[in-house]
Amino acid sequence: MTTATKALRHFPWCAPGKCESRPETQSAEHYGQRLLLDAPDGMDMGPAYLLHAELYVDDRYKGTSLWLGTGDPDDDEAVLDGPQLDAFIARVTAFRDGLAAMRAQLDAKPTES
Ligand SMILES: [Zn+2]
């Protein structure tokens, strides 16, 4: 007699082939596509990216989280919920705005005082 296995139901953000069924606990772990912030040319830091981010959920536990880590494989990763991710997005946006302001000033010539 065969045991019917329940088909794994995925989230819209699941990356094909990355999710894992856990028959022993009748659960599953879901993984999204990994997003990378590449390091600029000339920055020699080992990995070719500054940050990585990925959605994750183990359906035995609470809701979906975002894993965020640096390019250093020895660094801890942060696990962010929605409000924590909102706060981080605000920081990234402020940093991006600062970069854009510096870019606008990059070609400025000195003025006499
Ligand atoms: Zn999945």
mmCIF file of C-alpha atoms and ligand atoms in Angstrom:
data_model
loop_
_atom_site.group_PDB
_atom_site.id
_atom_site.type_symbol
_atom_site.label_atom_id
_atom_site.label_comp_id
_atom_site.label_asym_id
_atom_site.label_seq_id
_atom_site.Cartn_x
_atom_site.Cartn_y
_atom_site.Cartn_z
ATOM 1 C CA MET A 1 0.000 0.000 0.000
ATOM 2 C CA THR A 2 1.338 3.401 -0.911
ATOM 3 C CA THR A 3 1.036 6.475 1.160
ATOM 4 C CA ALA A 4 -0.346 9.472 -0.659
ATOM 5 C CA THR A 5 1.938 12.456 -0.355
ATOM 6 C CA LYS A 6 0.469 15.889 -0.182
ATOM 7 C CA ALA A 7 1.647 18.129 -2.999
ATOM 8 C CA LEU A 8 3.855 20.967 -1.815
ATOM 9 C CA ARG A 9 2.048 24.286 -2.146
ATOM 10 C CA HIS A 10 4.363 27.183 -2.906
ATOM 11 C CA PHE A 11 4.254 30.922 -2.339
ATOM 12 C CA PRO A 12 4.222 33.194 -5.399
ATOM 13 C CA TRP A 13 7.789 34.242 -4.535
ATOM 14 C CA CYS A 14 9.290 30.736 -4.218
ATOM 15 C CA ALA A 15 12.380 30.163 -6.323
ATOM 16 C CA PRO A 16 11.950 27.066 -8.499
ATOM 17 C CA GLY A 17 13.779 24.063 -7.096
ATOM 18 C CA LYS A 18 14.925 25.710 -3.853
ATOM 19 C CA CYS A 19 12.098 24.693 -1.483
ATOM 20 C CA GLU A 20 12.403 21.556 0.624
ATOM 21 C CA SER A 21 9.745 19.170 1.896
ATOM 22 C CA ARG A 22 10.249 17.731 5.363
ATOM 23 C CA PRO A 23 8.150 14.543 5.394
ATOM 24 C CA GLU A 24 9.319 13.667 8.897
ATOM 25 C CA THR A 25 7.649 16.775 10.282
ATOM 26 C CA GLN A 26 5.038 17.155 7.527
ATOM 27 C CA SER A 27 6.371 20.612 6.880
ATOM 28 C CA ALA A 28 8.285 22.531 4.260
ATOM 29 C CA GLU A 29 10.847 25.277 4.016
ATOM 30 C CA HIS A 30 10.367 27.822 1.242
ATOM 31 C CA TYR A 31 13.104 29.968 -0.243
ATOM 32 C CA GLY A 32 12.850 32.940 -2.545
ATOM 33 C CA GLN A 33 15.236 34.151 -5.179
ATOM 34 C CA ARG A 34 18.434 35.620 -3.748
ATOM 35 C CA LEU A 35 18.833 39.354 -4.339
ATOM 36 C CA LEU A 36 22.375 40.722 -4.436
ATOM 37 C CA LEU A 37 23.753 44.228 -4.119
ATOM 38 C CA ASP A 38 26.952 43.971 -6.139
ATOM 39 C CA ALA A 39 30.067 45.724 -4.910
ATOM 40 C CA PRO A 40 31.365 48.499 -7.157
ATOM 41 C CA ASP A 41 34.379 47.872 -9.363
ATOM 42 C CA GLY A 42 37.600 48.426 -7.469
ATOM 43 C CA MET A 43 36.295 47.279 -4.080
ATOM 44 C CA ASP A 44 38.307 44.209 -3.205
ATOM 45 C CA MET A 45 36.468 42.505 -0.393
ATOM 46 C CA GLY A 46 36.342 38.830 -1.373
ATOM 47 C CA PRO A 47 32.711 38.270 -2.305
ATOM 48 C CA ALA A 48 31.517 40.297 -5.263
ATOM 49 C CA TYR A 49 28.520 41.695 -3.396
ATOM 50 C CA LEU A 50 27.856 43.906 -0.393
ATOM 51 C CA LEU A 51 24.464 42.543 0.707
ATOM 52 C CA HIS A 52 22.187 39.662 -0.057
ATOM 53 C CA ALA A 53 18.503 39.270 0.745
ATOM 54 C CA GLU A 54 16.123 36.354 0.465
ATOM 55 C CA LEU A 55 12.570 35.535 1.559
ATOM 56 C CA TYR A 56 12.185 32.453 3.734
ATOM 57 C CA VAL A 57 9.495 30.623 5.644
ATOM 58 C CA ASP A 58 9.338 27.347 7.522
ATOM 59 C CA ASP A 59 5.648 26.543 7.527
ATOM 60 C CA ARG A 60 5.891 25.103 11.053
ATOM 61 C CA TYR A 61 6.570 28.566 12.446
ATOM 62 C CA LYS A 62 5.445 32.164 12.123
ATOM 63 C CA GLY A 63 5.152 34.020 8.853
ATOM 64 C CA THR A 64 7.595 34.835 6.126
ATOM 65 C CA SER A 65 10.826 36.608 7.015
ATOM 66 C CA LEU A 66 13.529 38.296 5.026
ATOM 67 C CA TRP A 67 17.083 37.078 5.523
ATOM 68 C CA LEU A 68 19.634 39.813 5.087
ATOM 69 C CA GLY A 69 23.375 39.287 5.175
ATOM 70 C CA THR A 70 26.628 40.783 4.047
ATOM 71 C CA GLY A 71 29.001 39.359 1.508
ATOM 72 C CA ASP A 72 31.115 37.920 4.311
ATOM 73 C CA PRO A 73 30.105 34.271 4.767
ATOM 74 C CA ASP A 74 31.225 34.393 8.422
ATOM 75 C CA ASP A 75 28.873 37.255 9.295
ATOM 76 C CA ASP A 76 25.563 36.655 10.988
ATOM 77 C CA GLU A 77 22.438 37.181 8.972
ATOM 78 C CA ALA A 78 19.604 39.348 10.223
ATOM 79 C CA VAL A 79 16.074 37.973 10.056
ATOM 80 C CA LEU A 80 13.615 40.812 9.453
ATOM 81 C CA ASP A 81 9.851 40.897 9.784
ATOM 82 C CA GLY A 82 7.682 43.446 7.947
ATOM 83 C CA PRO A 83 8.193 46.465 10.247
ATOM 84 C CA GLN A 84 11.921 45.742 10.568
ATOM 85 C CA LEU A 85 12.192 45.532 6.798
ATOM 86 C CA ASP A 86 10.290 48.825 6.460
ATOM 87 C CA ALA A 87 12.845 50.462 8.779
ATOM 88 C CA PHE A 88 15.746 49.023 6.796
ATOM 89 C CA ILE A 89 14.206 50.134 3.483
ATOM 90 C CA ALA A 90 14.018 53.678 4.918
ATOM 91 C CA ARG A 91 17.750 53.517 5.759
ATOM 92 C CA VAL A 92 18.631 52.197 2.311
ATOM 93 C CA THR A 93 16.502 54.906 0.706
ATOM 94 C CA ALA A 94 18.250 57.625 2.758
ATOM 95 C CA PHE A 95 21.625 56.168 1.742
ATOM 96 C CA ARG A 96 20.581 56.063 -1.918
ATOM 97 C CA ASP A 97 19.375 59.660 -1.724
ATOM 98 C CA GLY A 98 22.719 60.650 -0.175
ATOM 99 C CA LEU A 99 24.591 58.919 -2.976
ATOM 100 C CA ALA A 100 22.469 60.711 -5.576
ATOM 101 C CA ALA A 101 23.159 64.066 -3.884
ATOM 102 C CA MET A 102 26.901 63.339 -3.901
ATOM 103 C CA ARG A 103 26.717 62.324 -7.544
ATOM 104 C CA ALA A 104 25.156 65.669 -8.364
ATOM 105 C CA GLN A 105 28.076 67.381 -6.592
ATOM 106 C CA LEU A 106 30.791 65.225 -8.135
ATOM 107 C CA ASP A 107 31.543 67.597 -11.006
ATOM 108 C CA ALA A 108 31.232 70.797 -9.000
ATOM 109 C CA LYS A 109 34.074 73.329 -9.277
ATOM 110 C CA PRO A 110 35.405 75.217 -6.266
ATOM 111 C CA THR A 111 33.995 78.679 -5.766
ATOM 112 C CA GLU A 112 35.723 81.708 -4.340
ATOM 113 C CA SER A 113 34.658 82.642 -0.878
HETATM 114 ZN ZN ZN B 1 8.048 26.962 -2.022
#
